[in-house]
Coordinates of C-alpha atoms and ligand atoms in Angstrom, one line a residue:
X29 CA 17.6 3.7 -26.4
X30 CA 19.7 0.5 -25.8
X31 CA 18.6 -2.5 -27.7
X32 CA 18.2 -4.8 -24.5
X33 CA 18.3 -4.5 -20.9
X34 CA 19.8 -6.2 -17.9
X35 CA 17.8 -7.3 -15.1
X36 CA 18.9 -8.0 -11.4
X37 CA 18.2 -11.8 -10.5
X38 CA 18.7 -13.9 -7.9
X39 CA 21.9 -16.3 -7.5
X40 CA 21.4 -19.0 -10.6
X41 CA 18.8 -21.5 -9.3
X42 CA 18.3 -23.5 -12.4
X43 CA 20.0 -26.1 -14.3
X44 CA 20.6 -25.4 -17.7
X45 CA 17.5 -25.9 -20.1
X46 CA 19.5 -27.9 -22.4
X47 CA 20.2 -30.7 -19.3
X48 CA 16.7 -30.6 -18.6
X49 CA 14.9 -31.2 -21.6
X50 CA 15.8 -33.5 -24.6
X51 CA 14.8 -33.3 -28.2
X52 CA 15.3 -29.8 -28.5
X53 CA 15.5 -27.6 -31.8
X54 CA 18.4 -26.5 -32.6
X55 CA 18.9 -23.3 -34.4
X56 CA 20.9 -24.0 -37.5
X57 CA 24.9 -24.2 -37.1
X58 CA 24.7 -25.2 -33.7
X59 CA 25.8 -28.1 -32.1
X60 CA 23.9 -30.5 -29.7
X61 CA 25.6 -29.5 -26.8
X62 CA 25.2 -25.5 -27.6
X63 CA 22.7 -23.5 -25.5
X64 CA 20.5 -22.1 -27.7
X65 CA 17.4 -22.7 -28.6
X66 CA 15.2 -21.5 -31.8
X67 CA 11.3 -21.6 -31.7
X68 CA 8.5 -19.4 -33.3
X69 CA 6.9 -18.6 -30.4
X70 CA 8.5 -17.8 -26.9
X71 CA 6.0 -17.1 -24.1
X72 CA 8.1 -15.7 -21.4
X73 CA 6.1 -15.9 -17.7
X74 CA 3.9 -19.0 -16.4
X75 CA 1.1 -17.2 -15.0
X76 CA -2.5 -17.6 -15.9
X77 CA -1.5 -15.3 -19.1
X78 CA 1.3 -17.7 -19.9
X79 CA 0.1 -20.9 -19.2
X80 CA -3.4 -19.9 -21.6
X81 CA -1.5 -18.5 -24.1
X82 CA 0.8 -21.7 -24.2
X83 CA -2.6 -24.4 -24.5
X84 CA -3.6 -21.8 -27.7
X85 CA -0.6 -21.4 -29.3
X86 CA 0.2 -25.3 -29.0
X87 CA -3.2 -26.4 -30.2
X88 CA -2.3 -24.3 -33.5
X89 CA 0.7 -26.4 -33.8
X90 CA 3.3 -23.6 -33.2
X91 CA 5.2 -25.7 -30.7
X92 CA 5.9 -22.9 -28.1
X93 CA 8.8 -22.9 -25.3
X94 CA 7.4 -21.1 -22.1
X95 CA 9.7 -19.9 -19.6
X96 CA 8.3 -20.1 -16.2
X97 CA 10.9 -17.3 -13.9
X98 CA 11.2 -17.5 -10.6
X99 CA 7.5 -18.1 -9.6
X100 CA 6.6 -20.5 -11.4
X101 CA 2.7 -20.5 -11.6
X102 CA 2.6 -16.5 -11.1
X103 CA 1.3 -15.0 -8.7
X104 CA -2.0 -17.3 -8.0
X105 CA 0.6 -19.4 -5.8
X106 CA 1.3 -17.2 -3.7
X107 CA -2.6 -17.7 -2.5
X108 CA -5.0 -20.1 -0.9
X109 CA -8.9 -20.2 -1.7
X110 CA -9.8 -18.9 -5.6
X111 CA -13.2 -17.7 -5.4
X112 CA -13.8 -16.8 -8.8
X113 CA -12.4 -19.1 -11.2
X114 CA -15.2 -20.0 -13.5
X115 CA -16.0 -23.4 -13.2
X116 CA -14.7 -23.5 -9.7
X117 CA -16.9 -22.3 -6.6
X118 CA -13.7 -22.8 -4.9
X119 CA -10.0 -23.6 -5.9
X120 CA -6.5 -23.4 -3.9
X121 CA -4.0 -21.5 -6.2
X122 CA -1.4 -23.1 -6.1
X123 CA -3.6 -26.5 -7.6
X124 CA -5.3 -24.2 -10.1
X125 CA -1.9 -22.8 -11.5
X126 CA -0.2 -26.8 -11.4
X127 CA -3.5 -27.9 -13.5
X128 CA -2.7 -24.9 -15.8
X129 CA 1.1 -26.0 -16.5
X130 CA -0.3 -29.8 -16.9
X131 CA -2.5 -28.6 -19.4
X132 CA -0.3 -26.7 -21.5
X133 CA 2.1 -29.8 -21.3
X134 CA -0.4 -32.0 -22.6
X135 CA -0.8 -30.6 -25.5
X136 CA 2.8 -29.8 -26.2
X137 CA 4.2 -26.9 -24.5
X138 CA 7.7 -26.9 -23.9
X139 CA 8.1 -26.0 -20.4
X140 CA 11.8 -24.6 -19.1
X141 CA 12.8 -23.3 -15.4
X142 CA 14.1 -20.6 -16.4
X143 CA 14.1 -16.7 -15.4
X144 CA 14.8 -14.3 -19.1
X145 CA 17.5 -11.7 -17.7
X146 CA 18.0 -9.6 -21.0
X147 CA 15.7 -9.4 -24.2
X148 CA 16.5 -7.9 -27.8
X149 CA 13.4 -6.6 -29.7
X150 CA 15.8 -4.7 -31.8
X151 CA 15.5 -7.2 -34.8
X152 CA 14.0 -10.5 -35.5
X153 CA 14.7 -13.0 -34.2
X154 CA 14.2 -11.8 -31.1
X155 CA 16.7 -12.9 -28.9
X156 CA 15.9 -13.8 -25.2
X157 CA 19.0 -14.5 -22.5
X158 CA 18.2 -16.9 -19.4
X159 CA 19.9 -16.9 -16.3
X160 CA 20.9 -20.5 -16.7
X161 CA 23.1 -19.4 -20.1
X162 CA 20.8 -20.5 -22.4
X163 CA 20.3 -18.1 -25.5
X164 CA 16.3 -18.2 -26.8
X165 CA 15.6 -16.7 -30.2
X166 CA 12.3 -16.7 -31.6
X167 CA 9.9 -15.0 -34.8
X168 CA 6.9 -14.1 -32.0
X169 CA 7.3 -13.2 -28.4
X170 CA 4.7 -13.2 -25.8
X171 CA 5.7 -11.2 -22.9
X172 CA 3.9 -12.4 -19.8
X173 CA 5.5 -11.5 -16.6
X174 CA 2.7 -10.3 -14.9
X175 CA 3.2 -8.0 -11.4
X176 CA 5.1 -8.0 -8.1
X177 CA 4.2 -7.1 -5.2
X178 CA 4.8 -3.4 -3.7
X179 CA 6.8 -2.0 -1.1
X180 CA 6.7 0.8 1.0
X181 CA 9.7 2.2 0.5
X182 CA 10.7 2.5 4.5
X183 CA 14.4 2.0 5.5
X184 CA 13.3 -0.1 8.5
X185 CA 11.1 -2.5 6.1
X186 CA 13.8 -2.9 4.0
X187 CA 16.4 -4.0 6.9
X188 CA 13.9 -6.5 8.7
X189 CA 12.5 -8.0 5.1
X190 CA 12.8 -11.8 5.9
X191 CA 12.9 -11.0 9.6
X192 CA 9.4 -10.5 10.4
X193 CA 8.8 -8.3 7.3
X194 CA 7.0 -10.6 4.3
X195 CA 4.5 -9.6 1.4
X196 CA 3.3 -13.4 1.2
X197 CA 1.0 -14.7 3.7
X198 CA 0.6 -17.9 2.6
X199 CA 4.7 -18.1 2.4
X200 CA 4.9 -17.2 6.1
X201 CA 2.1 -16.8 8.5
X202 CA 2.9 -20.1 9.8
X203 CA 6.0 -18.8 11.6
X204 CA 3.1 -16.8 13.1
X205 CA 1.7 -18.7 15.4
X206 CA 0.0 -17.9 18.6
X207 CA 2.0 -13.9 17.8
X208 CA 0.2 -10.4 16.4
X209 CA 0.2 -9.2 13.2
X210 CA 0.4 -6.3 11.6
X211 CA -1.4 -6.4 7.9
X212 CA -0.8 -2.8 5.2
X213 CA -3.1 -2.2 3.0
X214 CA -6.6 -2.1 1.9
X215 CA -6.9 -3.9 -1.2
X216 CA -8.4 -7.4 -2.4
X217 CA -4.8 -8.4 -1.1
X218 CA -4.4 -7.1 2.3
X219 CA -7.9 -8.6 3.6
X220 CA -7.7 -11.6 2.2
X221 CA -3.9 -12.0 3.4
X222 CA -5.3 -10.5 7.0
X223 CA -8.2 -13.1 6.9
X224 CA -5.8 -15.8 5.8
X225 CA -3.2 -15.2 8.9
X226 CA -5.8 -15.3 11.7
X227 CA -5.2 -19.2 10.8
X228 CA -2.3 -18.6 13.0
X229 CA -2.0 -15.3 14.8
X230 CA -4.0 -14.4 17.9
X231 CA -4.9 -10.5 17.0
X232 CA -4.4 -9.5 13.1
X233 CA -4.6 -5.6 12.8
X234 CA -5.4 -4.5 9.3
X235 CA -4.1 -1.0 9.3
X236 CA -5.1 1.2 6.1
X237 CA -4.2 5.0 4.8
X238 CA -7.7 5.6 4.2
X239 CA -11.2 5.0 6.2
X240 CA -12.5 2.9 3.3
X241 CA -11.5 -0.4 1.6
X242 CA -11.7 -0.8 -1.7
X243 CA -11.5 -4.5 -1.5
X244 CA -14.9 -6.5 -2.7
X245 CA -17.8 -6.0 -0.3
X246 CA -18.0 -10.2 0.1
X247 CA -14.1 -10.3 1.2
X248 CA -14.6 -6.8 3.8
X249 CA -17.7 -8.8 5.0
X250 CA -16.1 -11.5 6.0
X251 CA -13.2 -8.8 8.0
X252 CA -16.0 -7.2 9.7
X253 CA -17.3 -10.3 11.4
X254 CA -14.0 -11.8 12.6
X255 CA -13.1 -11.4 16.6
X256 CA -9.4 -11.7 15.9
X257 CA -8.9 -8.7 13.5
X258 CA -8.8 -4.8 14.4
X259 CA -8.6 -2.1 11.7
X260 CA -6.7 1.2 11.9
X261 CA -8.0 3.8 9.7
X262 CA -6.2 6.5 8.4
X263 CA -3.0 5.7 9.4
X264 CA 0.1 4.8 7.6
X265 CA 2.8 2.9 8.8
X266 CA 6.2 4.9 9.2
X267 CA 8.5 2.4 10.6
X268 CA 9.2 -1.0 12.1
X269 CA 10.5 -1.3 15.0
X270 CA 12.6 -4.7 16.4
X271 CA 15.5 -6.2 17.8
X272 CA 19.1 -6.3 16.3
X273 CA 20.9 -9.7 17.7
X274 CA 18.7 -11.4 16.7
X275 CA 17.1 -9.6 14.1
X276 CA 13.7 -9.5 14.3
X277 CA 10.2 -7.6 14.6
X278 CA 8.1 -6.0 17.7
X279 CA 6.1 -4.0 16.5
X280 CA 5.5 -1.0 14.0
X281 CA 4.3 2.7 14.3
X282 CA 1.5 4.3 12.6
X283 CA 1.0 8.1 11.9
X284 CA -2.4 9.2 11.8
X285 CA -2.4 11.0 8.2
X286 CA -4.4 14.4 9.4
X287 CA -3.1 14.7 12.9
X288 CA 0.4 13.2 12.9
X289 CA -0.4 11.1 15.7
X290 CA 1.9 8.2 16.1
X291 CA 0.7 4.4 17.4
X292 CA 2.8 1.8 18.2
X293 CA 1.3 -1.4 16.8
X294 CA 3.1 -4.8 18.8
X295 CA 3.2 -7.2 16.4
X296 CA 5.7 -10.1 15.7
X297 CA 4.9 -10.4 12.2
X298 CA 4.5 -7.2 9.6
X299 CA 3.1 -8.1 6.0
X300 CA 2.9 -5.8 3.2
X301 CA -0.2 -6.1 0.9
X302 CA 0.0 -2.6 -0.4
X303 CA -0.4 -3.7 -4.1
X304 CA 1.6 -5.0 -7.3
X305 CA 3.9 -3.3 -9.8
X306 CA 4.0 -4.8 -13.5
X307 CA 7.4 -6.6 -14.2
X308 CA 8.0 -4.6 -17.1
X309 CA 11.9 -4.6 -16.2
X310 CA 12.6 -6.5 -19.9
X311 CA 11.3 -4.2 -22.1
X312 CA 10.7 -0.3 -20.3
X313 CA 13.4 1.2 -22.5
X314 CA 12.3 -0.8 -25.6
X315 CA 7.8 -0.7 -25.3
X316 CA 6.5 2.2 -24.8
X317 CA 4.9 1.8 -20.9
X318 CA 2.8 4.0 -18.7
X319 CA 0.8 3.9 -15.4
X320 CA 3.8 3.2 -13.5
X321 CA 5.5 0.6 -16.2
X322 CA 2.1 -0.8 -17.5
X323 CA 2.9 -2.0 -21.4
X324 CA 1.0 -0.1 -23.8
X325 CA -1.1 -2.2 -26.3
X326 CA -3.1 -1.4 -29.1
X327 CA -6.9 -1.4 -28.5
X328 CA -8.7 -4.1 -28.5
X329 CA -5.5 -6.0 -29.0
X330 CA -2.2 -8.0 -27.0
X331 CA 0.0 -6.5 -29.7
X332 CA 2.5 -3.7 -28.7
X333 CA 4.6 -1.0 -31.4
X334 CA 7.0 -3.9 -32.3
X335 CA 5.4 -6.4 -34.7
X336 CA 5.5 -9.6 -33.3
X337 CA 5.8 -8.8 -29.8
X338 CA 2.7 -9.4 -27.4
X339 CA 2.0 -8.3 -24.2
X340 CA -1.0 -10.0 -22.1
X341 CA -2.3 -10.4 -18.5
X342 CA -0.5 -8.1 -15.3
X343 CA 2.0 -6.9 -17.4
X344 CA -0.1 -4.9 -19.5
X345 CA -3.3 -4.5 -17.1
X346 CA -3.3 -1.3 -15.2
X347 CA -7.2 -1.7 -14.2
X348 CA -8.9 -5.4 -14.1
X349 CA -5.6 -7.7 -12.9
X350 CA -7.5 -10.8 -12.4
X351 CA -6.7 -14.4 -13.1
X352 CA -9.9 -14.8 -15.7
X353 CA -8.8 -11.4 -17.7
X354 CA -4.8 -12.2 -17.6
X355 CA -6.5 -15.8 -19.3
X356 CA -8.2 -13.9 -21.6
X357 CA -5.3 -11.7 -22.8
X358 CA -3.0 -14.9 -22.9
X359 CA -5.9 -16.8 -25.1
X360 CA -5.6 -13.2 -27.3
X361 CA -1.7 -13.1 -27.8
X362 CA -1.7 -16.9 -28.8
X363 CA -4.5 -15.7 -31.2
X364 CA -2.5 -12.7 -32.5
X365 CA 1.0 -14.3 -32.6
X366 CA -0.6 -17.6 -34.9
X367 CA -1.7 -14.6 -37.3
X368 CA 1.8 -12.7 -37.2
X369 CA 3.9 -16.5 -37.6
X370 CA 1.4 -16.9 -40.5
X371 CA 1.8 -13.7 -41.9
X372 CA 5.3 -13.7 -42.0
X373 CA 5.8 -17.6 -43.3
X374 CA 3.2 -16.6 -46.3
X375 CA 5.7 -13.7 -46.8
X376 CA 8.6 -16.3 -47.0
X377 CA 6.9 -18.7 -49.4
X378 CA 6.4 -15.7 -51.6
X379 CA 10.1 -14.4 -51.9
X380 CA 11.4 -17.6 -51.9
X381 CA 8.8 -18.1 -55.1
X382 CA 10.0 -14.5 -57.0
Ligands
FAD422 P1 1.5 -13.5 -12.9 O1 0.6 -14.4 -12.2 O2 2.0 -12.3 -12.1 O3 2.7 -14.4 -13.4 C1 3.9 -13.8 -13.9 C2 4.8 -14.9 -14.3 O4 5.9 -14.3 -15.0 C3 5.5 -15.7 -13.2 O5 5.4 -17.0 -13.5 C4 6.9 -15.2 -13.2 O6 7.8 -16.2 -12.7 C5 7.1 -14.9 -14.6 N1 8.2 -14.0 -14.9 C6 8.4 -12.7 -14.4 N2 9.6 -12.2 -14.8 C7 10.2 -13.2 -15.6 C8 11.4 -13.3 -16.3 N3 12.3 -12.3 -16.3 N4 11.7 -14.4 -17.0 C9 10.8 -15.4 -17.0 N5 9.6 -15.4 -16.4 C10 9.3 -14.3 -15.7 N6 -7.1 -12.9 -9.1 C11 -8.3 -13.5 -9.2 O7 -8.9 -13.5 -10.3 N7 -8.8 -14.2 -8.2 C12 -8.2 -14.3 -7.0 O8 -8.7 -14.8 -6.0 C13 -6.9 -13.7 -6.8 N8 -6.2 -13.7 -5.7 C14 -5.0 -13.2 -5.6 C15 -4.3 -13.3 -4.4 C16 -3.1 -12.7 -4.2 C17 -2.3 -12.8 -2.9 C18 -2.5 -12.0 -5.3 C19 -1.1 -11.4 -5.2 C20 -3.2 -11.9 -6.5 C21 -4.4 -12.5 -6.7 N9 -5.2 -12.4 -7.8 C22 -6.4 -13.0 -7.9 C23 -4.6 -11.6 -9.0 C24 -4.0 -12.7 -10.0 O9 -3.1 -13.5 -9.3 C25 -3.3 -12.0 -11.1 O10 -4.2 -11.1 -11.8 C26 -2.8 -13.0 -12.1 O11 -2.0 -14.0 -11.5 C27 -2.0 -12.3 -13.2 O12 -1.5 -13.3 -14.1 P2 -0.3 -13.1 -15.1 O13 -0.2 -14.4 -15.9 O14 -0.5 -11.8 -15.8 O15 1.0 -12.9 -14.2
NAP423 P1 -4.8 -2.8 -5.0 O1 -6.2 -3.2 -5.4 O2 -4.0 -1.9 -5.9 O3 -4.8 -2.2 -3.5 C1 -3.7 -1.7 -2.9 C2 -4.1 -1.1 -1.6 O4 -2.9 -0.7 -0.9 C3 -5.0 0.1 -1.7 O5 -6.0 0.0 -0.6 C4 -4.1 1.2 -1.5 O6 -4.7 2.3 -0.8 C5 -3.0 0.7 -0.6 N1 -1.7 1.3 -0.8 C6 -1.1 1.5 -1.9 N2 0.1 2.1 -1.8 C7 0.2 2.3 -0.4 C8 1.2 2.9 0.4 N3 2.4 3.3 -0.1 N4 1.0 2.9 1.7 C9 -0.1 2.4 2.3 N5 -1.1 1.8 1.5 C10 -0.9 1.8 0.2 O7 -3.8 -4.1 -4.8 P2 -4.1 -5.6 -4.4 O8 -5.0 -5.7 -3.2 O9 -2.8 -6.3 -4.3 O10 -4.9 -6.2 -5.6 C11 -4.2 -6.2 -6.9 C12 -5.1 -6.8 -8.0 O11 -5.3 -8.2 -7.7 C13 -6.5 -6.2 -7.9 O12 -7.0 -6.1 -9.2 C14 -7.3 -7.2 -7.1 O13 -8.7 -7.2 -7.5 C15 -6.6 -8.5 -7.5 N6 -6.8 -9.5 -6.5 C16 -8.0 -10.2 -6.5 C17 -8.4 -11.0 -5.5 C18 -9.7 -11.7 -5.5 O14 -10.4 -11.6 -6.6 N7 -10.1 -12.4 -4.5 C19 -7.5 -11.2 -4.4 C20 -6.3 -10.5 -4.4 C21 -6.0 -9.6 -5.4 P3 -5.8 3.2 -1.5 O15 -7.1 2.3 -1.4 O16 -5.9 4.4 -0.6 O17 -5.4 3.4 -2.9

């Protein structure tokens, strides 16, 4: 089993941390211009798990560095109204998650923009690489980088993605405007997104594999009741169709799943809401995972086989994935990696007293 793993990422969008942020720690030996940084606790993803794990762990004084990847906020941005958000009848997502990062900055969160392209649980420290060059190591690592969405998997999805062909509503149903849509899916996701883009489209068809949505009864209500969206039940869709100069979409086709009946769908816009996958990419060949890449934690607890390692929120959760219960798990790995950090410092104190 290798020690660490590479991860594909973008092309380098971030400055390095170091000409970011001043008054850094240096780990011992280094000088001030070198990029790496030491700290006891390295909370790697600034979702609702990240951001809650970063107020806890600050407020018990273990000065953590959070490294935010390429969304920063998670996936809570990516989204308009927050419905159930305790304390908030209603919240955008994208304020919720900035009020989240200003609170774990307040009370002392180093923040970098930053995406972690290889991790080292092989020994302690644990030694995080970022994209920007800068080398993290750190006693306690809290791993929270949550989900992303699904794909189909269809050749023709794949060659139009960015072309008519998104998985974020909120990113681009404004290019939308006046055209049909096509919406996959028939989760909390794929309604919402399907409510969300009759903002801009005139005809929004929902089209689903099954004849029942397992979204929540309040959100299918709501589908049920508006003129401008038409569901497709038990079809999937097995290609999209466009034009090549220039690229773009006109529509997709749908096979009925019993009868193999194909329906072409017109639509300008296609949008995938099939689902997320957990961003387990760091760690799959040094946690153990399962569920399709979920990490495995102990019960009743964030931490994972390797003392010292934490896994909280998306990453780990194969059944709940909420905002409230990724919160929760942050609040537990903060709670968990101040016992570990303790632990091993009383451990110190005593050899260095032998
Ligand atoms: P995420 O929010 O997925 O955040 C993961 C973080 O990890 C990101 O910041 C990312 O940049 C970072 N990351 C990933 N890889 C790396 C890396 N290599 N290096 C550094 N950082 C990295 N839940 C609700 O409770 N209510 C809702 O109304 C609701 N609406 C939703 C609407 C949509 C469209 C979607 C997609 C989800 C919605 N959810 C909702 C679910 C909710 O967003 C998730 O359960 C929650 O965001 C998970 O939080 P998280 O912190 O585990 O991870
Ligand atoms: P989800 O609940 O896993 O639903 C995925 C949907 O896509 C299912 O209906 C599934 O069909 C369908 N699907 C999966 N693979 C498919 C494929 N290959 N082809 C066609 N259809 C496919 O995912 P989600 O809707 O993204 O939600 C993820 C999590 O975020 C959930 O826990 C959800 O509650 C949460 N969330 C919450 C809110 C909210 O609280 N308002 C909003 C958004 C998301 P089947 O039903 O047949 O399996």
């Amino acid at each position: 089993m290798p020690a660490s793993r590479q991860i594909a990422t973008p092309p380098t969008l971030f400055v390095r941390a170091t000409e970011v942020y001043i008054g850094q720690t240096l780990v011992p030996g280094d000088t001030a211009m070198s990029d790496k940084r030491h700290t006891k606790v390295l909370i790697i993803g600034s979702g609702p798990a990240g951001y809650t794990a970063a107020v806890y762990a600050s407020r018990a004084m273990l000065e953590p560095i959070l490294v935010q990847g390429i969304e920063p906020g998670g996936q809570l941005t990516t989204t308009t109204e927050v419905e159930n958000w305790p304390g908030d009848t209603e919240v955008q997502g994208p304020d919720l998650m900035m009020r989240m990062e200003a609170h774990a900055k307040a009370v002392g969160t180093e923040i970098i923009g930053d995406i972690i392209t290889s991790l080292d649980l092989s020994k302690r420290p644990f030694t995080a690489t970022g994209d920007s060059g800068t080398i993290y190591t750190c006693d306690a690592v809290i791993l929270a980088t949550g989900a992303r969405a699904k794909w189909l998997g269809i050749p023709s999805e794949e060659k139009f993605k960015g072309f008519g062909v998104s998985a974020c509503a909120t990113c681009d149903g404004f290019f939308y405007r006046g055209q049909e849509i096509v919406v996959v899916g028939g989760g909390n996701t794929a309604v919402e997104e399907a409510l969300f883009l009759t903002n801009f489209a005139s005809k929004v068809t929902l089209v689903h594999r099954r004849d029942t949505l397992r979204s929540e009864k309040i959100l299918q209500d709501r589908l049920f009741k508006n003129p401008k969206i038409e569901t497709l039940w038990d079809h999937e869709i097995v290609e999209v169709i466009g034009t090549e100069d220039p690229l773009g979409v006109e529509g997709v086709r749908a096979k009925h799943v019993k009868t193999g009946e194909i329906t072409e769908i017109p639509c300008k816009g296609f949008f995938v809401a099939i689902g997320h996958a957990p961003a387990s990419e760091l760690v799959a060949d040094q946690l153990e995972t399962h569920m399709g890449g979920y990490v495995v934690t102990k019960p009743d607890s964030t931490a994972t086989a390797i003392p010292g390692v934490f896994a909280a929120g998306d990453l780990t959760d194969h059944i709940y994935r909420q905002a409230v219960t990724s919160a929760g798990m942050g609040c537990m790995a903060a709670l968990e990696a101040e016992k570990f950090i303790a632990e091993l410092e009383a451990g110190a104190s005593a050899e260095a007293a032998e």
